[in-house]
Coordinates of C-alpha atoms in Angstrom, one line a residue:
Chain A
M294 CA -6.6 -40.2 22.5
K295 CA -8.3 -37.2 24.0
N296 CA -6.2 -34.5 25.7
E297 CA -6.4 -34.8 29.4
A298 CA -7.0 -31.1 30.0
I299 CA -9.8 -30.9 27.4
R300 CA -11.6 -33.8 29.1
I301 CA -11.2 -32.1 32.5
L302 CA -12.4 -28.7 31.3
Q303 CA -15.5 -30.2 29.6
K304 CA -16.4 -32.1 32.7
K305 CA -15.9 -29.3 35.1
N306 CA -17.8 -26.7 33.1
K307 CA -19.9 -25.8 36.1
A308 CA -17.0 -25.4 38.5
I309 CA -15.2 -23.2 36.0
L310 CA -18.1 -20.9 35.7
E311 CA -18.4 -20.6 39.4
S312 CA -14.8 -19.8 39.8
W313 CA -14.8 -17.4 36.9
M314 CA -17.8 -15.6 38.3
K315 CA -16.1 -15.4 41.6
F316 CA -13.0 -13.8 40.0
Q317 CA -15.1 -11.4 38.1
L318 CA -17.2 -10.4 41.2
L319 CA -14.0 -9.9 43.2
D320 CA -12.7 -7.4 40.8
E321 CA -13.0 -3.9 42.2
G322 CA -13.6 -2.5 38.7
L323 CA -16.8 -4.5 38.2
R324 CA -19.3 -2.2 36.6
E325 CA -22.6 -3.1 38.2
D326 CA -23.9 0.2 37.1
L327 CA -23.4 -0.8 33.4
M328 CA -24.4 -4.4 33.6
S329 CA -26.3 -6.5 36.1
N330 CA -24.8 -9.6 37.6
D331 CA -27.4 -11.8 36.0
D332 CA -26.6 -10.5 32.6
L333 CA -22.9 -11.0 33.3
R334 CA -23.6 -14.5 34.4
S335 CA -25.6 -15.5 31.3
Q336 CA -23.0 -13.9 29.1
S337 CA -20.2 -15.7 30.8
E338 CA -22.0 -19.0 30.6
E339 CA -22.7 -18.7 27.0
L340 CA -19.1 -18.0 26.2
L341 CA -17.7 -20.7 28.4
S342 CA -20.0 -23.4 27.0
A343 CA -19.1 -22.3 23.4
L344 CA -15.4 -22.6 24.4
T345 CA -15.4 -26.0 26.1
S346 CA -17.8 -27.7 23.7
N347 CA -15.8 -26.7 20.7
L348 CA -12.4 -27.4 22.2
N349 CA -10.6 -30.4 20.8
D350 CA -7.1 -31.8 20.2
N351 CA -6.7 -30.1 16.8
N352 CA -7.7 -26.6 17.6
I353 CA -6.4 -26.1 21.1
E354 CA -3.4 -24.3 19.7
D355 CA -5.2 -22.4 17.1
A356 CA -7.6 -19.7 18.3
K357 CA -8.4 -18.8 14.6
S358 CA -9.6 -22.3 13.7
M359 CA -13.1 -22.8 12.4
G360 CA -14.2 -24.6 15.6
F361 CA -13.9 -21.4 17.5
E362 CA -16.0 -19.3 15.2
Q363 CA -18.8 -19.2 17.7
V364 CA -16.4 -18.2 20.5
N365 CA -14.9 -15.5 18.4
D366 CA -18.4 -14.2 17.5
I367 CA -19.5 -14.1 21.1
L368 CA -16.3 -12.3 22.2
A369 CA -16.6 -9.8 19.4
S370 CA -20.2 -8.9 20.3
V371 CA -19.3 -8.7 24.0
S372 CA -16.3 -6.4 23.4
I373 CA -18.1 -4.2 20.9
S374 CA -21.1 -3.8 23.1
R375 CA -18.8 -3.0 26.0
A376 CA -16.9 -0.4 24.0
K377 CA -20.2 1.3 23.2
Q378 CA -21.5 1.1 26.7
G379 CA -18.4 2.9 27.9
F380 CA -16.5 0.1 29.7
S381 CA -12.8 0.8 30.1
P382 CA -10.2 -1.5 28.4
R383 CA -9.1 -2.8 31.8
E384 CA -12.7 -3.8 32.7
T385 CA -13.1 -5.5 29.3
G386 CA -9.7 -7.2 29.6
N387 CA -10.5 -8.5 33.1
Y388 CA -13.5 -10.3 31.8
I389 CA -11.4 -12.6 29.6
F390 CA -8.3 -12.7 31.9
S391 CA -10.4 -13.9 34.8
L392 CA -11.6 -16.7 32.6
K393 CA -7.9 -17.7 32.2
N394 CA -7.4 -17.7 35.9
A395 CA -10.5 -19.9 36.4
L396 CA -9.4 -22.4 33.8
L397 CA -5.9 -22.7 35.2
E398 CA -7.2 -23.1 38.7
I399 CA -9.3 -26.1 37.7
L400 CA -6.4 -27.6 35.8
Q401 CA -4.3 -27.2 38.9
Q402 CA -6.8 -29.0 41.0
E403 CA -7.2 -31.9 38.6
I404 CA -3.8 -32.6 37.1
K405 CA -1.4 -34.1 39.6
D406 CA 1.7 -34.6 37.4
P407 CA 3.6 -31.3 37.5
Q408 CA 5.1 -31.8 34.0
E409 CA 1.7 -32.4 32.5
L410 CA 0.1 -29.5 34.4
Y411 CA 2.8 -27.2 33.1
M412 CA 2.3 -28.3 29.5
Q413 CA -1.5 -28.0 29.6
S414 CA -1.4 -24.7 31.4
I415 CA 0.9 -23.2 28.7
K416 CA -1.5 -24.4 26.0
I417 CA -4.6 -23.1 27.6
G418 CA -2.8 -19.9 28.5
K419 CA -1.7 -19.3 24.9
L420 CA -5.2 -20.0 23.6
I421 CA -6.9 -17.5 26.0
D422 CA -4.2 -14.9 25.3
S423 CA -4.9 -15.2 21.7
F424 CA -8.6 -14.7 22.4
S425 CA -7.7 -11.7 24.6
I426 CA -5.8 -10.0 21.8
D427 CA -8.8 -10.4 19.5
T428 CA -11.0 -9.0 22.2
F429 CA -8.8 -5.9 22.5
E430 CA -8.8 -5.4 18.8
T431 CA -12.6 -5.6 18.6
F432 CA -12.9 -3.4 21.6
L433 CA -10.8 -0.7 20.0
R434 CA -12.7 -1.0 16.8
G435 CA -15.9 -0.5 18.7
R436 CA -14.4 2.6 20.2
E437 CA -13.3 3.8 16.8
D438 CA -16.8 3.4 15.5
V439 CA -18.1 5.6 18.3
I440 CA -15.5 8.2 17.4
L441 CA -16.2 8.1 13.7
R442 CA -19.9 8.5 14.4
Q443 CA -19.2 11.5 16.6
T444 CA -17.0 13.0 14.0
D445 CA -19.8 12.7 11.4
E446 CA -22.2 14.3 13.8
I447 CA -19.8 17.2 14.5
T448 CA -19.3 17.7 10.8
E449 CA -23.0 17.6 10.3
I450 CA -24.0 20.1 13.0
S451 CA -21.1 22.4 12.5
T452 CA -22.2 23.5 9.0
P453 CA -25.6 25.1 9.5
V454 CA -27.0 26.9 6.5
I455 CA -29.1 29.9 7.5
Q456 CA -31.5 31.8 5.4
V457 CA -30.9 35.4 6.4
W458 CA -33.2 37.0 3.8
D459 CA -35.4 36.0 1.0
G460 CA -32.9 34.8 -1.6
I461 CA -29.9 35.2 0.7
L462 CA -28.2 32.3 2.5
A463 CA -25.4 32.5 5.1
L464 CA -23.1 29.7 6.1
P465 CA -20.8 30.4 9.0
I466 CA -17.8 28.0 9.0
I467 CA -16.2 27.3 12.3
G468 CA -13.1 25.2 12.6
T469 CA -10.7 23.9 10.0
L470 CA -11.9 23.3 6.5
D471 CA -10.5 20.0 5.2
S472 CA -11.7 18.2 2.2
A473 CA -14.2 16.0 3.9
R474 CA -15.7 19.1 5.6
T475 CA -15.7 21.0 2.3
Q476 CA -17.7 18.3 0.7
V477 CA -20.4 18.5 3.5
V478 CA -20.4 22.3 3.3
M479 CA -20.8 22.2 -0.5
E480 CA -23.6 19.6 -0.3
N481 CA -25.5 21.4 2.4
L482 CA -25.1 24.8 0.8
L483 CA -26.1 23.7 -2.8
Q484 CA -29.0 21.7 -1.5
K485 CA -30.3 24.6 0.4
I486 CA -29.8 26.9 -2.6
V487 CA -32.1 24.6 -4.6
E488 CA -34.6 24.3 -1.8
T489 CA -34.9 28.0 -1.2
G490 CA -34.2 29.3 -4.7
S491 CA -31.7 31.6 -3.2
S492 CA -29.4 33.4 -5.6
I493 CA -26.7 34.7 -3.1
A494 CA -24.8 32.7 -0.6
I495 CA -22.5 34.2 2.0
L496 CA -19.7 32.0 3.3
D497 CA -18.4 33.5 6.6
I498 CA -15.0 32.3 7.6
S499 CA -14.5 34.3 10.8
G500 CA -14.4 31.1 12.7
V501 CA -11.7 29.5 10.5
P502 CA -8.4 29.7 12.4
A503 CA -6.1 29.8 9.3
V504 CA -6.3 29.9 5.6
D505 CA -3.5 28.1 3.8
S506 CA -3.4 27.2 0.1
L507 CA -5.4 24.0 0.7
V508 CA -8.2 25.8 2.6
A509 CA -8.2 28.5 -0.1
Q510 CA -8.6 25.8 -2.8
H511 CA -11.6 24.4 -0.9
L512 CA -13.1 27.9 -0.7
I513 CA -12.6 28.4 -4.4
K514 CA -14.2 25.1 -5.2
T515 CA -17.2 25.9 -3.1
V516 CA -17.5 29.3 -4.9
S517 CA -17.2 27.7 -8.3
A518 CA -19.8 25.0 -7.6
T519 CA -22.2 27.7 -6.3
R520 CA -21.7 29.7 -9.5
L521 CA -22.3 26.6 -11.7
M522 CA -25.6 26.3 -10.0
G523 CA -26.4 29.9 -11.0
A524 CA -26.0 31.6 -7.6
E525 CA -23.3 34.1 -6.5
C526 CA -21.1 33.4 -3.5
I527 CA -19.6 36.0 -1.2
I528 CA -16.8 35.2 1.3
S529 CA -17.0 37.3 4.4
G530 CA -15.2 37.4 7.7
I531 CA -11.7 37.8 6.3
R532 CA -9.5 39.0 9.1
P533 CA -6.4 41.2 8.3
E534 CA -4.0 38.4 9.1
I535 CA -5.8 36.1 6.7
A536 CA -5.6 38.7 3.9
Q537 CA -1.8 38.9 4.6
T538 CA -1.2 35.1 4.5
V539 CA -3.3 34.8 1.4
V540 CA -1.2 37.3 -0.5
H541 CA 2.0 36.0 0.9
L542 CA 1.2 32.5 -0.2
G543 CA 0.4 33.8 -3.7
I544 CA -3.2 32.6 -3.6
D545 CA -5.4 34.3 -6.2
L546 CA -8.8 35.2 -4.8
S547 CA -9.3 38.0 -7.3
N548 CA -12.2 36.1 -9.0
I549 CA -14.0 35.8 -5.7
L550 CA -16.2 38.4 -4.0
T551 CA -14.6 39.0 -0.6
K552 CA -15.9 41.2 2.3
S553 CA -14.4 41.8 5.7
T554 CA -17.6 41.3 7.7
L555 CA -20.8 39.5 7.4
A556 CA -22.6 42.8 7.6
S557 CA -20.9 44.3 4.6
A558 CA -21.5 41.0 2.7
L559 CA -25.1 41.3 3.5
K560 CA -25.1 44.9 2.3
T561 CA -23.5 43.8 -1.0
A562 CA -26.1 41.1 -1.3
F563 CA -28.9 43.6 -0.9
T564 CA -27.4 45.8 -3.6
M565 CA -27.1 42.8 -5.9
L566 CA -30.8 42.0 -5.3
Q567 CA -31.7 45.7 -5.7
L568 CA -33.0 45.8 -2.2
Q569 CA -32.9 48.9 0.0
V570 CA -33.0 48.9 3.8
T571 CA -34.4 52.1 5.2
R572 CA -35.2 53.4 8.6
K573 CA -38.9 53.4 9.3
N574 CA -40.2 56.9 9.0
V575 CA -41.3 57.8 12.6
T576 CA -41.8 61.5 12.8
N577 CA -38.7 63.2 11.4
L578 CA -36.9 64.6 14.5
N579 CA -34.5 66.8 12.5
Chain B
M1281 CA -33.1 8.6 -34.6
E1282 CA -33.9 10.2 -31.3
K1283 CA -33.8 14.0 -31.2
I1284 CA -33.9 16.6 -28.4
P1285 CA -36.7 19.1 -29.0
I1286 CA -35.9 22.8 -29.2
L1287 CA -38.8 25.1 -28.2
R1288 CA -39.1 28.7 -29.3
M1289 CA -40.3 31.2 -26.8
G1290 CA -40.3 34.7 -28.4
R1291 CA -36.7 35.7 -28.9
L1292 CA -35.5 32.8 -26.7
L1293 CA -34.9 29.1 -27.4
L1294 CA -35.5 26.5 -24.7
V1295 CA -33.9 23.1 -24.8
T1296 CA -34.8 20.6 -22.1
I1297 CA -32.4 17.7 -21.8
Q1298 CA -34.2 14.7 -20.2
V1299 CA -32.3 11.7 -21.5
D1300 CA -28.8 10.5 -21.0
L1301 CA -26.9 12.1 -23.8
Y1302 CA -24.6 9.9 -25.8
D1303 CA -22.1 11.4 -28.2
R1304 CA -24.1 11.3 -31.4
L1305 CA -27.3 12.7 -29.8
A1306 CA -25.3 15.5 -28.2
E1307 CA -23.6 16.4 -31.5
S1308 CA -26.9 16.5 -33.4
L1309 CA -28.3 18.8 -30.7
E1310 CA -25.4 21.1 -31.3
A1311 CA -26.0 21.2 -35.0
D1312 CA -29.8 21.6 -34.7
L1313 CA -29.5 24.4 -32.2
V1314 CA -27.1 26.4 -34.3
Q1315 CA -29.4 26.0 -37.3
M1316 CA -32.4 27.1 -35.2
I1317 CA -30.7 30.2 -33.8
N1318 CA -29.8 31.2 -37.4
K1319 CA -33.3 30.5 -38.7
T1320 CA -35.2 32.3 -35.9
G1321 CA -32.8 35.0 -35.0
A1322 CA -33.1 34.1 -31.4
R1323 CA -31.1 36.2 -29.0
G1324 CA -30.9 33.8 -26.1
V1325 CA -30.7 30.0 -25.4
L1326 CA -31.8 28.3 -22.2
I1327 CA -30.5 24.8 -21.7
D1328 CA -32.5 23.1 -18.9
I1329 CA -30.3 20.3 -17.4
S1330 CA -32.3 19.8 -14.2
A1331 CA -33.0 16.2 -15.3
V1332 CA -29.4 15.4 -16.2
S1333 CA -27.6 13.4 -13.5
I1334 CA -24.2 13.1 -15.1
I1335 CA -22.1 15.7 -16.9
D1336 CA -18.7 14.4 -18.0
S1337 CA -16.1 16.3 -20.0
F1338 CA -17.7 15.4 -23.3
M1339 CA -21.1 16.8 -22.2
G1340 CA -19.2 19.8 -20.8
R1341 CA -17.6 20.4 -24.1
I1342 CA -20.9 20.2 -26.0
I1343 CA -22.4 22.8 -23.6
G1344 CA -19.3 25.0 -24.0
N1345 CA -19.4 24.6 -27.8
I1346 CA -23.1 25.6 -27.9
A1347 CA -22.4 28.7 -25.8
A1348 CA -19.4 29.7 -28.0
M1349 CA -21.3 29.1 -31.3
S1350 CA -24.4 31.0 -30.0
K1351 CA -22.2 33.9 -29.0
I1352 CA -20.8 34.2 -32.6
L1353 CA -24.4 34.2 -33.8
D1354 CA -25.2 36.9 -31.2
A1355 CA -27.2 34.9 -28.7
E1356 CA -26.3 34.3 -25.1
T1357 CA -26.5 30.8 -23.5
V1358 CA -27.7 30.2 -20.0
V1359 CA -27.6 26.7 -18.4
V1360 CA -30.4 26.3 -15.8
G1361 CA -31.2 23.8 -13.1
M1362 CA -27.9 22.1 -12.5
Q1363 CA -28.1 19.4 -9.8
P1364 CA -25.9 20.1 -6.7
A1365 CA -24.1 16.7 -7.1
V1366 CA -23.4 17.5 -10.7
A1367 CA -22.0 21.0 -9.8
I1368 CA -19.7 19.5 -7.1
T1369 CA -18.5 16.8 -9.5
L1370 CA -17.7 19.3 -12.3
V1371 CA -15.7 21.4 -9.9
E1372 CA -13.8 18.3 -8.7
L1373 CA -13.2 17.2 -12.3
G1374 CA -11.8 20.6 -13.1
L1375 CA -14.4 21.6 -15.6
P1376 CA -15.6 25.2 -14.8
L1377 CA -17.8 25.6 -18.0
S1378 CA -16.3 29.0 -18.6
G1379 CA -18.2 31.3 -20.9
V1380 CA -21.5 29.7 -19.9
F1381 CA -23.9 31.6 -17.7
S1382 CA -26.0 29.6 -15.2
A1383 CA -29.2 30.2 -13.3
L1384 CA -31.1 28.2 -10.7
N1385 CA -34.2 27.6 -12.8
V1386 CA -35.9 28.4 -16.1
E1387 CA -37.6 31.4 -14.6
K1388 CA -34.4 33.0 -13.2
G1389 CA -32.6 32.0 -16.5
M1390 CA -35.2 34.0 -18.5
E1391 CA -34.9 36.9 -16.2
L1392 CA -31.1 36.8 -16.6
L1393 CA -31.3 36.7 -20.4
R1394 CA -33.9 39.5 -20.6
S1395 CA -31.8 41.8 -18.4
K1396 CA -28.8 41.0 -20.7
L1397 CA -30.7 41.8 -23.8
T1398 CA -32.1 45.0 -22.4
N1399 CA -28.6 46.0 -21.4
M1400 CA -27.3 45.3 -24.8
E1401 CA -30.0 47.2 -26.6
R1402 CA -29.4 50.2 -24.4
N1403 CA -25.7 50.2 -25.5
V1404 CA -26.5 50.2 -29.2
D1405 CA -23.5 52.5 -29.8
G1406 CA -21.4 49.5 -29.6
S1407 CA -18.8 49.0 -26.9
D1408 CA -20.7 46.2 -25.1
D1409 CA -18.7 43.0 -24.8
G1410 CA -21.5 41.1 -23.2
S1411 CA -19.3 39.1 -20.9
A1412 CA -19.1 41.7 -18.3
E1413 CA -21.2 40.5 -15.3
Chain C
M13 CA -11.0 -7.3 1.0
V14 CA -13.9 -9.4 -0.3
V15 CA -15.6 -9.2 -3.7
L16 CA -19.3 -9.4 -3.2
N17 CA -20.4 -9.1 -6.8
K18 CA -18.6 -9.2 -10.1
E19 CA -19.6 -8.6 -13.6
L20 CA -17.9 -8.0 -16.9
M21 CA -19.1 -5.6 -19.6
T22 CA -17.8 -4.9 -23.0
I23 CA -17.7 -1.4 -24.4
V24 CA -17.1 -1.0 -28.1
R25 CA -19.6 1.6 -29.1
E26 CA -20.5 4.9 -27.5
V27 CA -24.0 3.7 -26.8
D28 CA -22.6 0.9 -24.6
V29 CA -21.6 3.5 -22.1
I30 CA -25.2 4.2 -21.1
P31 CA -26.2 0.6 -20.0
F32 CA -22.8 0.4 -18.2
R33 CA -23.5 3.7 -16.3
N34 CA -27.0 2.4 -15.4
R35 CA -25.6 -0.9 -14.1
L36 CA -23.0 1.1 -12.1
K37 CA -25.6 3.3 -10.6
E38 CA -27.7 0.3 -9.6
H39 CA -24.8 -1.1 -7.6
A40 CA -23.9 2.2 -6.1
V41 CA -27.5 2.7 -4.9
K42 CA -27.6 -0.9 -3.5
I43 CA -24.6 -0.3 -1.3
G44 CA -26.1 2.9 0.0
M45 CA -23.7 5.4 -1.6
G46 CA -24.7 9.0 -1.3
L47 CA -25.8 11.0 -4.3
V48 CA -22.7 13.1 -4.6
N49 CA -20.4 10.1 -4.5
Q50 CA -22.6 8.2 -7.0
T51 CA -22.3 11.1 -9.4
K52 CA -18.6 11.2 -8.9
I53 CA -17.9 7.6 -9.6
I54 CA -20.4 7.5 -12.6
T55 CA -18.7 10.6 -14.1
A56 CA -15.3 9.1 -13.6
A57 CA -16.4 5.8 -15.2
S58 CA -17.9 7.7 -18.0
E59 CA -14.6 9.5 -18.6
L60 CA -12.6 6.3 -18.5
A61 CA -15.0 4.5 -20.8
R62 CA -14.8 7.3 -23.3
N63 CA -11.0 7.3 -23.1
M64 CA -11.1 3.6 -23.9
L65 CA -13.3 4.2 -26.9
K66 CA -11.3 7.2 -28.2
Y67 CA -7.8 5.7 -27.8
A68 CA -8.3 2.0 -28.0
K69 CA -11.5 1.5 -29.9
G70 CA -13.1 0.0 -26.8
G71 CA -12.3 -2.6 -24.2
K72 CA -13.7 -4.4 -21.2
V73 CA -14.8 -3.2 -17.8
T74 CA -15.0 -5.3 -14.7
L75 CA -17.5 -4.0 -12.2
E76 CA -17.1 -5.3 -8.7
V77 CA -18.7 -4.5 -5.3
I78 CA -16.0 -4.9 -2.7
S79 CA -16.0 -4.8 1.1
T80 CA -13.3 -4.5 3.7
G81 CA -15.8 -5.4 6.4
R82 CA -15.8 -1.8 7.6
E83 CA -16.6 -0.1 4.4
N84 CA -18.2 -1.1 1.1
G85 CA -17.2 0.3 -2.2
I86 CA -17.1 -0.2 -6.0
R87 CA -14.1 -1.2 -8.0
L88 CA -13.9 -0.7 -11.7
T89 CA -11.2 -2.2 -13.9
F90 CA -11.0 -0.8 -17.5
K91 CA -8.8 -3.0 -19.7
D92 CA -8.1 -2.2 -23.3
Q93 CA -5.7 -3.5 -26.0
G94 CA -5.0 -0.1 -27.5
P95 CA -1.7 1.7 -28.2
G96 CA -0.9 2.2 -24.5
I97 CA 0.5 5.3 -22.8
A98 CA 4.2 6.0 -23.2
N99 CA 4.5 8.6 -20.5
I100 CA 2.1 8.0 -17.6
P101 CA 3.4 10.8 -15.3
M102 CA 2.8 13.2 -18.2
A103 CA -0.7 11.9 -18.9
M104 CA -1.5 12.4 -15.2
K105 CA -0.7 16.2 -15.4
D106 CA -3.6 18.6 -15.6
G107 CA -4.0 20.0 -19.1
Y108 CA -2.3 17.3 -21.0
S109 CA -4.0 15.4 -23.8
T110 CA -3.0 13.8 -27.1
A111 CA -6.4 13.6 -28.7
K112 CA -8.6 16.6 -29.3
S113 CA -10.3 17.0 -26.0
L114 CA -10.3 19.2 -22.9
G115 CA -7.2 17.4 -21.6
L116 CA -8.5 16.9 -18.1
G117 CA -9.4 13.2 -18.4
L118 CA -7.0 11.4 -16.2
P119 CA -6.1 13.9 -13.5
G120 CA -9.7 15.1 -13.2
T121 CA -10.9 11.5 -13.0
K122 CA -8.4 10.7 -10.3
R123 CA -9.8 13.5 -8.2
L124 CA -13.3 12.0 -8.4
V125 CA -12.4 8.5 -7.0
S126 CA -10.9 7.2 -3.7
E127 CA -8.1 5.1 -5.3
F128 CA -6.7 5.3 -8.8
N129 CA -4.2 3.0 -10.5
I130 CA -3.0 2.9 -14.0
E131 CA -0.7 0.4 -15.8
S132 CA 0.2 0.6 -19.4
E133 CA 2.5 -1.0 -21.9
V134 CA 3.1 0.6 -25.3
G135 CA 1.6 -1.6 -28.0
K136 CA -0.1 -3.9 -25.5
G137 CA -2.8 -1.8 -23.9
T138 CA -3.8 0.0 -20.7
T139 CA -5.5 -1.0 -17.5
V140 CA -7.0 1.5 -15.2
T141 CA -8.4 0.5 -11.8
V142 CA -10.4 2.8 -9.7
I143 CA -12.1 2.4 -6.3
K144 CA -14.8 4.5 -4.8
W145 CA -15.7 3.8 -1.2
K146 CA -19.2 4.4 -0.1
N147 CA -18.1 7.3 2.2
G148 CA -14.9 8.2 0.4

């Protein structure tokens, strides 16, 4: 005995697609700028045929069953690609909700018995709802991936290591220093020390909003790692209020070379490398 | 049994570690090196670890021991060429290798040792504690 | 969480640590783990293997490549039948050690991995499980 609704849906595949397309095109939020109607149509057709051909009595109430693997795959790739293309949740949601409308419309036309129509509509409704939830979840995951990638990019670009002199590197840190960031800072700095054979690194923290004990610990770790490599590390850009909090929090920075400005750190570095900066002797005006 | 070679370069000894150290090999290195310092009267030891990809607390202890023993025999130890990943891991592990000097490469390590030796010889009168940097 | 690959290695002598580390490195490279994280997990594994040799005269390590779908990682389970640890919170404190060593084994090791779990029963043995995620 085959379910009435399933038979109807499989038979009326074409009508459903037309009605679904109609619903989608009616929607004001349709993003023709992001996707052409032809693409939308072939995408919809693929999904619909995967759905109706795999639909049977056993799985109609279970969206997670093996039979719907193909449907779930298509939905996942649709919502992930939409998330990356910049579709809004409403636009993505409408895609699957309008399918529900189309399916219910066909059932309404075909099933005359109100009791039966009600039963079948509930079943189909539940099934599609369950697909919609998955769609939203994958959509969000797609967005999260975008955010994660951007975070990585920000961490990467916000820690430039600059060679300021032969043997002297500077690394201005801007923003909060958490443990993930510290790891990137350390890796970049140490790698550059090896590449350039520099023996002094200046870590400028003028752009770090606050130094608490955790941030201080990260700074100390960076200095220790630099020293293990055989280079010296100077921390510069320490504002008066940072000096205050550091002491109030009881953080011991006495083993670390600290300077208030990058300029004075550079001067210290010159002294350590036994370099001297002198004004070029134009004719002595005095 | 495998052995790690110790090269003599004037008043300095150079040890290049190129294999993964296991405990017995590391311990025999410790013993050989101390013998060698004693025999040659070397004033400095360079340990090149640029080919070492893992330093755990055991290896850390061996390096620390070598430095401490050399110090008693009046020789300074400099570890050269530590990999960035190794340095980061050691700091995270909480192993600062205190008492051991480091340098970026063999050349810089030799420079460091030479300047230390010259300093020491200048202060023949005595009060040099060597650890002041 | 899915286990993609699983193998069991026995560590009873100090030289067994080296092939184990090499195997671990192969897997870490295969899942695309960065050099620093590779170094961290191998160092942690080395510490734990040495602990096992020192306190329990050896034991077994299970090396697994795991995946949560979003991230891959490596899980190591060190199982020994040694004397066990009576006071785990104490053993996890920096600077504590019963044997002659630097006393930074367990807490230092914990800092090197993403997840750390220890279970021990006095007289029965100790099981330490660590996970290092590819980007963790």
